[in-house]
Structure formats: C-alpha cells, structure tokens
C-alpha cells in the first residue's frame, strides 16, 4: 500500500520507517527543509535505537521524502497526520498544525483517502477534522480514522513493530476499516497483537487514559517511597510485594526523580483540562503532577543533606536525558535539578552518553564533559539523574577513588543499598534507607 506521512518527527518518522519495513511504500513530508536534507541522506534527525538501520535499508526505495504535500499524497491510500500538538500555557494542546495539515491534504487531493489522526490530540479532534472534510466537500471520498501511538522513546521502533495493541477509531465506514486492517496486517499476523477497532472518541480517550494512568503509577510509587523513608522501610521490597499481584504488575513502578519527556507531563495536564471541560472530576491527576514536580526538589534537598553547603562544591552528574536510550531533554528532570544546585552555588560537571551536546544550550553554566569518569574526578559528590546501563555497570571502586568524598545521591535507585554500604559510600536514594559512610541508617 502507498502511505503518506505528514510530519516526520519522532512519531511520524518511526511510523513511516516501520511501515516501509513491513512492505508498504511510504512518502514522508515535513516543512523543515534541514530535516528533509538529513533524511534524504538516510540520517535520523534524532537519536532512536534501530531507526538509522531502517532508514538506510529503505531510504530512496520504499521510504522517500518530499518537500511538498502533493508529492507525498501521490497515489496514497492513507495519510497519517503526525504533526506536533504543543502544550499551551493553559494546559490545552495547540491543534493549529493538525488543522493546517488537514486543510493542506484536503485541498490537495479529492481522495479516495483515509486521513489518519496519529498525533496526540484531545477528544473530539477527529470530529473537527471530519467537519473540515465536509466543509471542503471532500467527505466521504476522504474519510477520517484515529490511530493513537504508544511509542516509548528509546524503544519506539520495537514498540511500532511489536506493539502491545493497535487501536483504531473510525466513523463507521467499512472501507476505512479495510484500509486500516490491511495496513497493520503484517504486524498483527507476525505478533498476534490485538487490533482494537472502535469509534473515534474511544480511540482518542484511550491514549490520554493510558498515559495518565502510567504517570499516576509513577507518582503513586514516589509517594509510597516518601512514606518508606519516614518509617525506615524499603520501597524496592514494597514494589516487589505489589508487583507480583498481576492486577498491579511490575511496570512503571520505579521510584526516583519522576517522569519527564514530551508525553507524560503534557498528556496529564491536558487530560485534566479535558475532564474539566466535561465537568468530570479528575483532580487526583493534579496530585500526580504535583508529586512529580516535587520529586526534583526532593532530590536537591537530599544532595544538600549529604553535602551541607553547595557553595564551593563540585558535583558530578551522570545523566541528563529524561530517560535512557534517548538524547531527548524535553522536560527532563535533570535540567531542573542541575539549575537548582547551580543556583545554590554548586559547580556542576555533567555527562550523558547521548544528550550532552543538546544540553549545552539548556545548561549554559554547566560543564558538559565527554565521559563519566571526568564528570566525577575530584568531585564532592556524584548525582545520578538518568539510569543509563553504563552507569549501572560502573566500577564503583574506581568511582570511590575518583570522588573527593565517597558521596552518591541517586535519583534513579540504580544500585543496591547493601552493596553501597559494603563499599563504604554515603548513599542516598528514594524510598530506601540512607547509607552514611557505609552504615545503613533505618
Ligand atoms: C511514554 C509512554 O510510555 C508511551 O507509551 C507513550 O506513547 C509516550 O509516553 P516515553 O515518554 O518515551 O513514553 O517514556 P517512558 O518509558 O514511559 O518514561 C516516561 C518517564 O517516566 C521517563 O522520564 C522515565 O524516567 C519515567 N519513569 C518511567 C519513572 O520515573 N518510573 C517508571 O517506573 C517508569
């Protein structure tokens, strides 16, 4: 099948590359010329494991890019709108790019075409798209479907090719159902994942409900971790005890400095606004958001407790990206934590395997270094903010030698408390007993 992708950011590019991988012919369009030049050379404009391989495998063949929508739509049976929906200050999402893309597509083709809404949008956006199609006299030659993505950064390619489920909302036209089923058939056949066919609103709500629920799990366990600290309990064992109940499960129950990124913060805020619009009380999501924000200042106060004063201190930081496996700094907790420590007078030397270069603009006062050891050499403390595998596997004896004082404050609970005690560190983390100079303090 021929598929057009409008907007080649994280969602659009991964979706397009995956569709090419399963045999479809994909033409991407993006208004960003610099990005198109990179893509024409088969280079991804951002770090995402596995994406470069797909680009180099299909570039110029089943995957091509155009600088105009007409070129992208040529012969296409479906067009995926994957443009950005940035947050506005009031928590609503700006849908101007979705409208622009809808109008551009509608004014370029008479169909037949399935216009697929893939950007993260509030409920009823598909109805607005439908209204434009009617206004332009292109319905039902052009039909609308909604197909939310559940891609995680750092594993987006795998999440697209091996999804937990595929959710498709349609306005009831059989042809649209056929096109969407055929598009995803190679994935459904290979993985056996469920293809949920529903109406437009149900599919739109599924996205926000899923992300807000996952964010809620994280804030819940962070609140539990705070109780554990007060009573000398161990959150790791609490999580173990909870997660063996299949109704709870082990995922998204890792305590620490909380969630960041381009999805959870934005989606939680927007779901609160959506609910308010319908007079539904989802105020508990306010607590989810507040707890999450507080985790960042809680980390700073742990560093203060370990170091007494920040002035004249050098702090080595491991991790800047909002999570491992990406160079994405959008709403990364590390940015707030580092700025707060610098405001208190500390000098910060930071390392991240992928996001260092991007952080230079965000953190002008921070010394961004090229390797983990340089970040901590002679530092008064090590602060861990992203749980990259290389940190988990670090040689802790060498870390202890490099640091001026054996002090680690861990925002991601990377190492076992017992081991840190045996090594003689002062080690503070979330929801677990403090270790002070090798002594576990319950
Ligand atoms: C998320 C959803 O997982 C994905 O389905 C959706 O499509 C987009 O939003 P992403 O933001 O890439 O994906 O990352 P995710 O792995 O969910 O992590 C989000 C944030 O939560 C990260 O900052 C991560 O560090 C944090 N997190 C995650 C925790 O603090 N604890 C956890 O247990 C899990």
GROMACS .gro file of C-alpha atoms and ligand atoms in nm:
model
  476
    1UNK     CA    1   0.000   0.000   0.000
    2UNK     CA    2   0.112   0.360  -0.051
    3UNK     CA    3   0.114   0.566   0.266
    4UNK     CA    4   0.182   0.934   0.319
    5UNK     CA    5   0.329   1.067   0.647
    6UNK     CA    6   0.270   1.435   0.724
    7UNK     CA    7   0.516   1.545   0.992
    8UNK     CA    8   0.841   1.349   1.025
    9UNK     CA    9   0.919   1.394   1.394
   10UNK     CA   10   0.954   1.109   1.647
   11UNK     CA   11   0.607   0.966   1.577
   12UNK     CA   12   0.593   1.027   1.201
   13UNK     CA   13   0.941   0.903   1.116
   14UNK     CA   14   0.924   0.589   1.329
   15UNK     CA   15   0.574   0.511   1.197
   16UNK     CA   16   0.682   0.567   0.835
   17UNK     CA   17   1.005   0.369   0.865
   18UNK     CA   18   0.818   0.080   1.028
   19UNK     CA   19   0.554   0.078   0.756
   20UNK     CA   20   0.831   0.062   0.495
   21UNK     CA   21   0.987  -0.223   0.692
   22UNK     CA   22   0.665  -0.427   0.671
   23UNK     CA   23   0.638  -0.376   0.297
   24UNK     CA   24   0.442  -0.056   0.236
   25UNK     CA   25   0.562   0.229   0.015
   26UNK     CA   26   0.595   0.538   0.232
   27UNK     CA   27   0.641   0.902   0.134
   28UNK     CA   28   0.711   1.149   0.413
   29UNK     CA   29   0.651   1.523   0.409
   30UNK     CA   30   0.787   1.777   0.654
   31UNK     CA   31   0.802   2.157   0.642
   32UNK     CA   32   1.152   2.154   0.796
   33UNK     CA   33   1.394   2.160   0.499
   34UNK     CA   34   1.704   2.092   0.710
   35UNK     CA   35   1.537   1.778   0.843
   36UNK     CA   36   1.444   1.668   0.489
   37UNK     CA   37   1.807   1.708   0.378
   38UNK     CA   38   1.921   1.485   0.663
   39UNK     CA   39   1.653   1.230   0.582
   40UNK     CA   40   1.740   1.233   0.213
   41UNK     CA   41   2.088   1.123   0.325
   42UNK     CA   42   1.931   0.844   0.531
   43UNK     CA   43   2.014   1.011   0.863
   44UNK     CA   44   1.767   1.036   1.152
   45UNK     CA   45   1.736   1.390   1.295
   46UNK     CA   46   1.733   1.244   1.648
   47UNK     CA   47   1.875   0.951   1.841
   48UNK     CA   48   1.640   0.649   1.840
   49UNK     CA   49   1.783   0.295   1.853
   50UNK     CA   50   1.717   0.097   1.533
   51UNK     CA   51   1.585   0.390   1.332
   52UNK     CA   52   1.904   0.456   1.135
   53UNK     CA   53   1.904   0.091   1.023
   54UNK     CA   54   1.550   0.118   0.888
   55UNK     CA   55   1.630   0.449   0.717
   56UNK     CA   56   1.940   0.314   0.547
   57UNK     CA   57   1.760  -0.007   0.448
   58UNK     CA   58   1.460   0.160   0.284
   59UNK     CA   59   1.572   0.513   0.203
   60UNK     CA   60   1.517   0.602  -0.162
   61UNK     CA   61   1.324   0.279  -0.214
   62UNK     CA   62   1.017   0.207  -0.002
   63UNK     CA   63   1.081   0.521   0.202
   64UNK     CA   64   1.121   0.862   0.038
   65UNK     CA   65   1.063   1.222   0.140
   66UNK     CA   66   0.910   1.524  -0.034
   67UNK     CA   67   0.912   1.894   0.042
   68UNK     CA   68   0.550   1.928  -0.071
   69UNK     CA   69   0.230   1.757   0.036
   70UNK     CA   70   0.113   1.684  -0.318
   71UNK     CA   71   0.424   1.476  -0.379
   72UNK     CA   72   0.367   1.282  -0.059
   73UNK     CA   73   0.000   1.216  -0.132
   74UNK     CA   74   0.052   1.087  -0.486
   75UNK     CA   75  -0.123   0.750  -0.510
   76UNK     CA   76  -0.154   0.725  -0.133
   77UNK     CA   77  -0.447   0.529   0.015
   78UNK     CA   78  -0.381   0.668   0.364
   79UNK     CA   79  -0.222   0.985   0.501
   80UNK     CA   80  -0.104   0.991   0.865
   81UNK     CA   81  -0.110   1.328   1.040
   82UNK     CA   82   0.186   1.315   1.280
   83UNK     CA   83   0.245   1.684   1.340
   84UNK     CA   84   0.323   1.836   1.679
   85UNK     CA   85   0.048   1.936   1.925
   86UNK     CA   86   0.246   2.156   2.162
   87UNK     CA   87   0.111   2.246   2.504
   88UNK     CA   88  -0.032   2.592   2.559
   89UNK     CA   89   0.014   2.768   2.893
   90UNK     CA   90  -0.343   2.677   2.994
   91UNK     CA   91  -0.274   2.305   2.954
   92UNK     CA   92  -0.467   2.281   2.629
   93UNK     CA   93  -0.292   2.143   2.322
   94UNK     CA   94  -0.238   2.366   2.020
   95UNK     CA   95  -0.409   2.198   1.727
   96UNK     CA   96  -0.314   2.458   1.466
   97UNK     CA   97  -0.071   2.222   1.290
   98UNK     CA   98  -0.332   1.944   1.285
   99UNK     CA   99  -0.580   2.184   1.125
  100UNK     CA  100  -0.314   2.311   0.881
  101UNK     CA  101  -0.225   1.955   0.776
  102UNK     CA  102  -0.592   1.863   0.740
  103UNK     CA  103  -0.661   2.162   0.516
  104UNK     CA  104  -0.343   2.111   0.313
  105UNK     CA  105  -0.433   1.746   0.250
  106UNK     CA  106  -0.799   1.822   0.177
  107UNK     CA  107  -0.707   2.097  -0.069
  108UNK     CA  108  -0.454   1.875  -0.245
  109UNK     CA  109  -0.650   1.557  -0.312
  110UNK     CA  110  -1.007   1.451  -0.387
  111UNK     CA  111  -0.948   1.102  -0.246
  112UNK     CA  112  -1.018   0.822  -0.205
  113UNK     CA  113  -0.805   0.857   0.104
  114UNK     CA  114  -0.812   0.767   0.471
  115UNK     CA  115  -0.687   1.063   0.672
  116UNK     CA  116  -0.540   0.915   0.990
  117UNK     CA  117  -0.501   1.123   1.305
  118UNK     CA  118  -0.188   0.994   1.484
  119UNK     CA  119  -0.072   1.300   1.672
  120UNK     CA  120  -0.171   1.307   2.040
  121UNK     CA  121  -0.492   1.512   2.046
  122UNK     CA  122  -0.779   1.580   2.285
  123UNK     CA  123  -1.109   1.402   2.236
  124UNK     CA  124  -1.334   1.530   1.955
  125UNK     CA  125  -1.040   1.637   1.736
  126UNK     CA  126  -1.135   1.377   1.475
  127UNK     CA  127  -1.484   1.528   1.466
  128UNK     CA  128  -1.323   1.865   1.392
  129UNK     CA  129  -1.126   1.706   1.109
  130UNK     CA  130  -1.446   1.549   0.978
  131UNK     CA  131  -1.610   1.893   0.983
  132UNK     CA  132  -1.328   2.032   0.766
  133UNK     CA  133  -1.369   1.743   0.521
  134UNK     CA  134  -1.741   1.821   0.498
  135UNK     CA  135  -1.675   2.194   0.471
  136UNK     CA  136  -1.437   2.129   0.181
  137UNK     CA  137  -1.687   1.888   0.020
  138UNK     CA  138  -1.438   1.602   0.034
  139UNK     CA  139  -1.630   1.367   0.264
  140UNK     CA  140  -1.676   1.070   0.223
  141UNK     CA  141  -1.414   1.046  -0.056
  142UNK     CA  142  -1.172   1.138   0.220
  143UNK     CA  143  -1.252   0.954   0.543
  144UNK     CA  144  -1.104   1.001   0.888
  145UNK     CA  145  -0.961   0.748   1.129
  146UNK     CA  146  -0.776   0.793   1.457
  147UNK     CA  147  -0.482   0.566   1.546
  148UNK     CA  148  -0.305   0.674   1.866
  149UNK     CA  149   0.059   0.577   1.910
  150UNK     CA  150   0.203   0.422   2.226
  151UNK     CA  151   0.568   0.450   2.127
  152UNK     CA  152   0.826   0.492   2.402
  153UNK     CA  153   1.138   0.688   2.322
  154UNK     CA  154   1.441   0.464   2.320
  155UNK     CA  155   1.232   0.163   2.207
  156UNK     CA  156   0.999   0.329   1.956
  157UNK     CA  157   1.098   0.114   1.659
  158UNK     CA  158   1.035  -0.205   1.855
  159UNK     CA  159   0.713  -0.064   2.000
  160UNK     CA  160   0.586   0.008   1.647
  161UNK     CA  161   0.685  -0.331   1.503
  162UNK     CA  162   0.587  -0.530   1.814
  163UNK     CA  163   0.303  -0.330   1.971
  164UNK     CA  164   0.106  -0.442   2.278
  165UNK     CA  165  -0.207  -0.347   2.085
  166UNK     CA  166  -0.320  -0.142   1.786
  167UNK     CA  167  -0.607   0.097   1.848
  168UNK     CA  168  -0.806   0.232   1.554
  169UNK     CA  169  -1.110   0.457   1.572
  170UNK     CA  170  -1.330   0.506   1.267
  171UNK     CA  171  -1.653   0.688   1.188
  172UNK     CA  172  -1.816   0.366   1.077
  173UNK     CA  173  -1.715   0.337   0.710
  174UNK     CA  174  -1.629  -0.025   0.611
  175UNK     CA  175  -1.370   0.086   0.356
  176UNK     CA  176  -1.176   0.275   0.624
  177UNK     CA  177  -1.176  -0.037   0.840
  178UNK     CA  178  -1.045  -0.244   0.548
  179UNK     CA  179  -0.762   0.001   0.476
  180UNK     CA  180  -0.651   0.021   0.841
  181UNK     CA  181  -0.665  -0.356   0.889
  182UNK     CA  182  -0.466  -0.412   0.570
  183UNK     CA  183  -0.206  -0.153   0.671
  184UNK     CA  184  -0.136  -0.327   1.001
  185UNK     CA  185  -0.199  -0.686   0.883
  186UNK     CA  186   0.175  -0.780   0.858
  187UNK     CA  187   0.229  -0.669   1.220
  188UNK     CA  188  -0.088  -0.837   1.351
  189UNK     CA  189   0.000  -1.162   1.170
  190UNK     CA  190   0.359  -1.161   1.296
  191UNK     CA  191   0.295  -1.059   1.657
  192UNK     CA  192  -0.062  -1.173   1.721
  193UNK     CA  193  -0.129  -0.841   1.895
  194UNK     CA  194  -0.491  -0.728   1.929
  195UNK     CA  195  -0.632  -0.489   1.670
  196UNK     CA  196  -0.892  -0.288   1.861
  197UNK     CA  197  -1.145  -0.134   1.624
  198UNK     CA  198  -1.366   0.127   1.788
  199UNK     CA  199  -1.517   0.470   1.738
  200UNK     CA  200  -1.324   0.795   1.710
  201UNK     CA  201  -1.381   0.923   2.065
  202UNK     CA  202  -1.300   0.593   2.232
  203UNK     CA  203  -0.968   0.572   2.048
  204UNK     CA  204  -0.880   0.933   2.134
  205UNK     CA  205  -0.957   0.881   2.504
  206UNK     CA  206  -0.755   0.556   2.513
  207UNK     CA  207  -0.433   0.748   2.451
  208UNK     CA  208  -0.471   1.004   2.729
  209UNK     CA  209  -0.612   0.749   2.971
  210UNK     CA  210  -0.317   0.516   2.909
  211UNK     CA  211  -0.051   0.782   2.958
  212UNK     CA  212  -0.218   0.943   3.257
  213UNK     CA  213  -0.256   0.604   3.423
  214UNK     CA  214   0.115   0.523   3.373
  215UNK     CA  215   0.212   0.865   3.509
  216UNK     CA  216  -0.019   0.803   3.806
  217UNK     CA  217   0.160   0.474   3.880
  218UNK     CA  218   0.492   0.660   3.893
  219UNK     CA  219   0.366   0.933   4.126
  220UNK     CA  220   0.193   0.672   4.341
  221UNK     CA  221   0.513   0.478   4.397
  222UNK     CA  222   0.704   0.801   4.458
  223UNK     CA  223   0.453   0.892   4.729
  224UNK     CA  224   0.490   0.543   4.878
  225UNK     CA  225   0.869   0.588   4.867
  226UNK     CA  226   0.832   0.902   5.080
  227UNK     CA  227   0.643   0.703   5.344
  228UNK     CA  228   0.913   0.434   5.332
  229UNK     CA  229   1.178   0.699   5.406
  230UNK     CA  230   0.979   0.823   5.706
  231UNK     CA  231   0.940   0.475   5.860
  232UNK     CA  232   1.270   0.313   5.752
  233UNK     CA  233   1.102   0.072   5.508
  234UNK     CA  234   1.245  -0.040   5.170
  235UNK     CA  235   1.045   0.061   4.863
  236UNK     CA  236   1.217  -0.199   4.644
  237UNK     CA  237   1.061  -0.476   4.852
  238UNK     CA  238   0.729  -0.291   4.861
  239UNK     CA  239   0.732  -0.280   4.480
  240UNK     CA  240   0.820  -0.650   4.470
  241UNK     CA  241   0.532  -0.729   4.702
  242UNK     CA  242   0.289  -0.516   4.500
  243UNK     CA  243   0.402  -0.618   4.151
  244UNK     CA  244   0.359  -0.991   4.199
  245UNK     CA  245  -0.013  -0.921   4.201
  246UNK     CA  246  -0.092  -0.944   3.827
  247UNK     CA  247  -0.362  -0.677   3.877
  248UNK     CA  248  -0.076  -0.435   3.961
  249UNK     CA  249   0.221  -0.573   3.759
  250UNK     CA  250   0.585  -0.458   3.767
  251UNK     CA  251   0.583  -0.183   3.505
  252UNK     CA  252   0.619   0.189   3.570
  253UNK     CA  253   0.666   0.139   3.943
  254UNK     CA  254   1.028   0.261   3.963
  255UNK     CA  255   1.064   0.541   4.220
  256UNK     CA  256   1.305   0.828   4.169
  257UNK     CA  257   1.311   1.184   4.041
  258UNK     CA  258   0.992   1.124   3.844
  259UNK     CA  259   0.876   1.139   3.489
  260UNK     CA  260   0.975   1.384   3.218
  261UNK     CA  261   0.972   1.380   2.840
  262UNK     CA  262   0.737   1.513   2.574
  263UNK     CA  263   0.443   1.292   2.667
  264UNK     CA  264   0.351   1.231   3.032
  265UNK     CA  265   0.377   1.590   3.158
  266UNK     CA  266   0.182   1.724   2.861
  267UNK     CA  267  -0.076   1.445   2.848
  268UNK     CA  268  -0.153   1.457   3.221
  269UNK     CA  269  -0.205   1.832   3.210
  270UNK     CA  270  -0.421   1.804   2.901
  271UNK     CA  271  -0.632   1.520   3.040
  272UNK     CA  272  -0.706   1.737   3.346
  273UNK     CA  273  -0.825   2.017   3.114
  274UNK     CA  274  -1.033   1.780   2.901
  275UNK     CA  275  -1.205   1.637   3.209
  276UNK     CA  276  -1.280   1.986   3.342
  277UNK     CA  277  -1.440   2.074   3.009
  278UNK     CA  278  -1.680   1.784   3.057
  279UNK     CA  279  -1.735   1.861   3.426
  280UNK     CA  280  -1.562   1.541   3.532
  281UNK     CA  281  -1.350   1.549   3.849
  282UNK     CA  282  -1.002   1.420   3.772
  283UNK     CA  283  -0.840   1.639   4.033
  284UNK     CA  284  -0.641   1.343   4.156
  285UNK     CA  285  -0.427   1.399   3.846
  286UNK     CA  286  -0.332   1.736   3.996
  287UNK     CA  287  -0.165   1.540   4.277
  288UNK     CA  288   0.007   1.318   4.022
  289UNK     CA  289   0.154   1.628   3.861
  290UNK     CA  290   0.245   1.799   4.191
  291UNK     CA  291   0.412   1.490   4.338
  292UNK     CA  292   0.612   1.454   4.018
  293UNK     CA  293   0.737   1.812   4.027
  294UNK     CA  294   0.826   1.786   4.396
  295UNK     CA  295   1.049   1.483   4.332
  296UNK     CA  296   1.302   1.715   4.167
  297UNK     CA  297   1.335   1.945   4.469
  298UNK     CA  298   1.336   1.640   4.698
  299UNK     CA  299   1.648   1.523   4.515
  300UNK     CA  300   1.816   1.862   4.564
  301UNK     CA  301   1.741   1.851   4.936
  302UNK     CA  302   1.896   1.504   4.956
  303UNK     CA  303   2.215   1.644   4.798
  304UNK     CA  304   2.208   1.930   5.049
  305UNK     CA  305   2.168   1.681   5.334
  306UNK     CA  306   2.471   1.487   5.209
  307UNK     CA  307   2.692   1.792   5.136
  308UNK     CA  308   2.571   2.052   5.388
  309UNK     CA  309   2.659   2.351   5.167
  310UNK     CA  310   2.652   2.378   4.787
  311UNK     CA  311   2.883   2.682   4.766
  312UNK     CA  312   3.235   2.591   4.658
  313UNK     CA  313   3.135   2.232   4.589
  314UNK     CA  314   3.180   2.047   4.262
  315UNK     CA  315   2.905   1.800   4.179
  316UNK     CA  316   2.949   1.530   3.916
  317UNK     CA  317   2.625   1.446   3.740
  318UNK     CA  318   2.555   1.125   3.550
  319UNK     CA  319   2.258   1.151   3.313
  320UNK     CA  320   2.077   1.443   3.151
  321UNK     CA  321   1.822   1.282   2.912
  322UNK     CA  322   1.470   1.234   3.054
  323UNK     CA  323   1.530   0.859   3.031
  324UNK     CA  324   1.797   0.623   2.899
  325UNK     CA  325   1.809   0.535   2.530
  326UNK     CA  326   1.734   0.885   2.402
  327UNK     CA  327   1.901   1.224   2.359
  328UNK     CA  328   1.570   1.395   2.442
  329UNK     CA  329   1.583   1.667   2.709
  330UNK     CA  330   1.220   1.775   2.687
  331UNK     CA  331   1.101   1.830   3.045
  332UNK     CA  332   1.400   1.626   3.166
  333UNK     CA  333   1.412   1.629   3.549
  334UNK     CA  334   1.792   1.671   3.528
  335UNK     CA  335   1.758   2.024   3.389
  336UNK     CA  336   1.561   2.149   3.690
  337UNK     CA  337   1.781   1.965   3.939
  338UNK     CA  338   2.106   2.099   3.793
  339UNK     CA  339   1.978   2.456   3.769
  340UNK     CA  340   1.864   2.439   4.132
  341UNK     CA  341   2.203   2.312   4.251
  342UNK     CA  342   2.384   2.580   4.050
  343UNK     CA  343   2.152   2.844   4.195
  344UNK     CA  344   2.263   2.724   4.539
  345UNK     CA  345   2.624   2.790   4.439
  346UNK     CA  346   2.749   2.449   4.323
  347UNK     CA  347   2.965   2.392   4.017
  348UNK     CA  348   2.818   2.106   3.812
  349UNK     CA  349   3.014   1.881   3.576
  350UNK     CA  350   2.777   1.659   3.382
  351UNK     CA  351   2.797   1.360   3.145
  352UNK     CA  352   2.533   1.188   2.935
  353UNK     CA  353   2.602   0.919   2.670
  354UNK     CA  354   2.368   1.083   2.416
  355UNK     CA  355   2.226   1.417   2.535
  356UNK     CA  356   2.547   1.607   2.624
  357UNK     CA  357   2.563   1.815   2.308
  358UNK     CA  358   2.195   1.908   2.322
  359UNK     CA  359   2.232   2.010   2.689
  360UNK     CA  360   2.489   2.282   2.622
  361UNK     CA  361   2.219   2.531   2.522
  362UNK     CA  362   1.986   2.434   2.808
  363UNK     CA  363   2.261   2.444   3.075
  364UNK     CA  364   2.498   2.733   2.995
  365UNK     CA  365   2.662   2.728   3.341
  366UNK     CA  366   2.720   2.353   3.345
  367UNK     CA  367   3.049   2.190   3.241
  368UNK     CA  368   2.942   1.917   2.997
  369UNK     CA  369   3.215   1.653   2.972
  370UNK     CA  370   3.280   1.363   2.735
  371UNK     CA  371   3.295   1.071   2.976
  372UNK     CA  372   3.163   0.953   3.310
  373UNK     CA  373   3.498   0.944   3.487
  374UNK     CA  374   3.584   1.305   3.403
  375UNK     CA  375   3.250   1.415   3.545
  376UNK     CA  376   3.332   1.280   3.891
  377UNK     CA  377   3.711   1.328   3.913
  378UNK     CA  378   3.775   1.522   4.235
  379UNK     CA  379   3.403   1.596   4.277
  380UNK     CA  380   3.244   1.632   4.620
  381UNK     CA  381   2.955   1.407   4.517
  382UNK     CA  382   2.808   1.206   4.231
  383UNK     CA  383   2.441   1.267   4.149
  384UNK     CA  384   2.268   1.015   3.920
  385UNK     CA  385   1.976   1.152   3.719
  386UNK     CA  386   1.929   0.903   3.430
  387UNK     CA  387   1.972   0.527   3.467
  388UNK     CA  388   2.186   0.456   3.158
  389UNK     CA  389   2.317   0.096   3.154
  390UNK     CA  390   2.681   0.215   3.158
  391UNK     CA  391   2.616   0.377   3.498
  392UNK     CA  392   2.454   0.064   3.637
  393UNK     CA  393   2.764  -0.132   3.530
  394UNK     CA  394   3.014   0.127   3.655
  395UNK     CA  395   3.322   0.013   3.852
  396UNK     CA  396   3.222   0.151   4.193
  397UNK     CA  397   3.567   0.106   4.344
  398UNK     CA  398   3.700   0.333   4.069
  399UNK     CA  399   3.415   0.574   4.134
  400UNK     CA  400   3.506   0.590   4.502
  401UNK     CA  401   3.871   0.657   4.416
  402UNK     CA  402   3.780   0.936   4.172
  403UNK     CA  403   3.547   1.122   4.408
  404UNK     CA  404   3.695   1.366   4.664
  405UNK     CA  405   3.436   1.228   4.910
  406UNK     CA  406   3.251   0.893   4.876
  407UNK     CA  407   2.910   1.057   4.840
  408UNK     CA  408   2.644   0.945   4.589
  409UNK     CA  409   2.289   1.077   4.566
  410UNK     CA  410   2.092   0.851   4.332
  411UNK     CA  411   1.781   0.987   4.163
  412UNK     CA  412   1.712   0.653   3.992
  413UNK     CA  413   1.787   0.391   4.261
  414UNK     CA  414   2.048   0.232   4.034
  415UNK     CA  415   2.249   0.035   4.295
  416UNK     CA  416   2.152  -0.195   4.585
  417UNK     CA  417   2.175  -0.027   4.925
  418UNK     CA  418   2.358  -0.324   5.082
  419UNK     CA  419   2.637  -0.312   4.823
  420UNK     CA  420   2.685   0.063   4.864
  421UNK     CA  421   2.718   0.013   5.238
  422UNK     CA  422   2.975  -0.263   5.190
  423UNK     CA  423   3.176  -0.028   4.968
  424UNK     CA  424   3.171   0.240   5.240
  425UNK     CA  425   2.978   0.505   5.048
  426UNK     CA  426   2.743   0.767   5.177
  427UNK     CA  427   2.448   0.683   4.953
  428UNK     CA  428   2.109   0.849   4.947
  429UNK     CA  429   1.829   0.731   4.715
  430UNK     CA  430   1.447   0.722   4.704
  431UNK     CA  431   1.236   0.514   4.940
  432UNK     CA  432   1.528   0.321   5.080
  433UNK     CA  433   1.735   0.357   5.397
  434UNK     CA  434   2.019   0.607   5.380
  435UNK     CA  435   2.376   0.479   5.392
  436UNK     CA  436   2.619   0.706   5.577
  437UNK     CA  437   2.986   0.617   5.549
  438UNK     CA  438   2.895   0.251   5.496
  439UNK     CA  439   2.636   0.240   5.777
  440UNK     CA  440   2.276   0.167   5.678
  441UNK     CA  441   2.054   0.408   5.873
  442UNK     CA  442   1.700   0.270   5.930
  443LIG     C1  443   0.553   0.733   2.722
  443LIG     C2  444   0.467   0.608   2.716
  443LIG     O1  445   0.536   0.502   2.779
  443LIG     C3  446   0.438   0.572   2.571
  443LIG     O2  447   0.351   0.460   2.564
  443LIG     C4  448   0.370   0.690   2.502
  443LIG     O3  449   0.344   0.665   2.370
  443LIG     C5  450   0.456   0.812   2.516
  443LIG     O4  451   0.486   0.839   2.651
  443LIG     P1  452   0.811   0.785   2.699
  443LIG     O5  453   0.778   0.921   2.747
  443LIG     O6  454   0.903   0.768   2.586
  443LIG     O7  455   0.675   0.704   2.663
  443LIG     O8  456   0.879   0.709   2.820
  443LIG     P2  457   0.851   0.611   2.940
  443LIG     O9  458   0.944   0.499   2.927
  443LIG    O10  459   0.710   0.583   2.959
  443LIG    O11  460   0.905   0.704   3.061
  443LIG     C6  461   0.846   0.827   3.085
  443LIG     C7  462   0.913   0.894   3.204
  443LIG    O12  463   0.877   0.826   3.324
  443LIG     C8  464   1.064   0.896   3.198
  443LIG    O13  465   1.111   1.018   3.247
  443LIG     C9  466   1.104   0.783   3.294
  443LIG    O14  467   1.230   0.806   3.352
  443LIG    C10  468   0.993   0.793   3.398
  443LIG     N1  469   0.964   0.666   3.466
  443LIG    C11  470   0.922   0.559   3.392
  443LIG    C12  471   0.975   0.659   3.606
  443LIG    O15  472   1.014   0.755   3.672
  443LIG     N2  473   0.943   0.541   3.667
  443LIG    C13  474   0.899   0.432   3.597
  443LIG    O16  475   0.871   0.329   3.659
  443LIG    C14  476   0.889   0.440   3.454
   0.00000   0.00000   0.00000
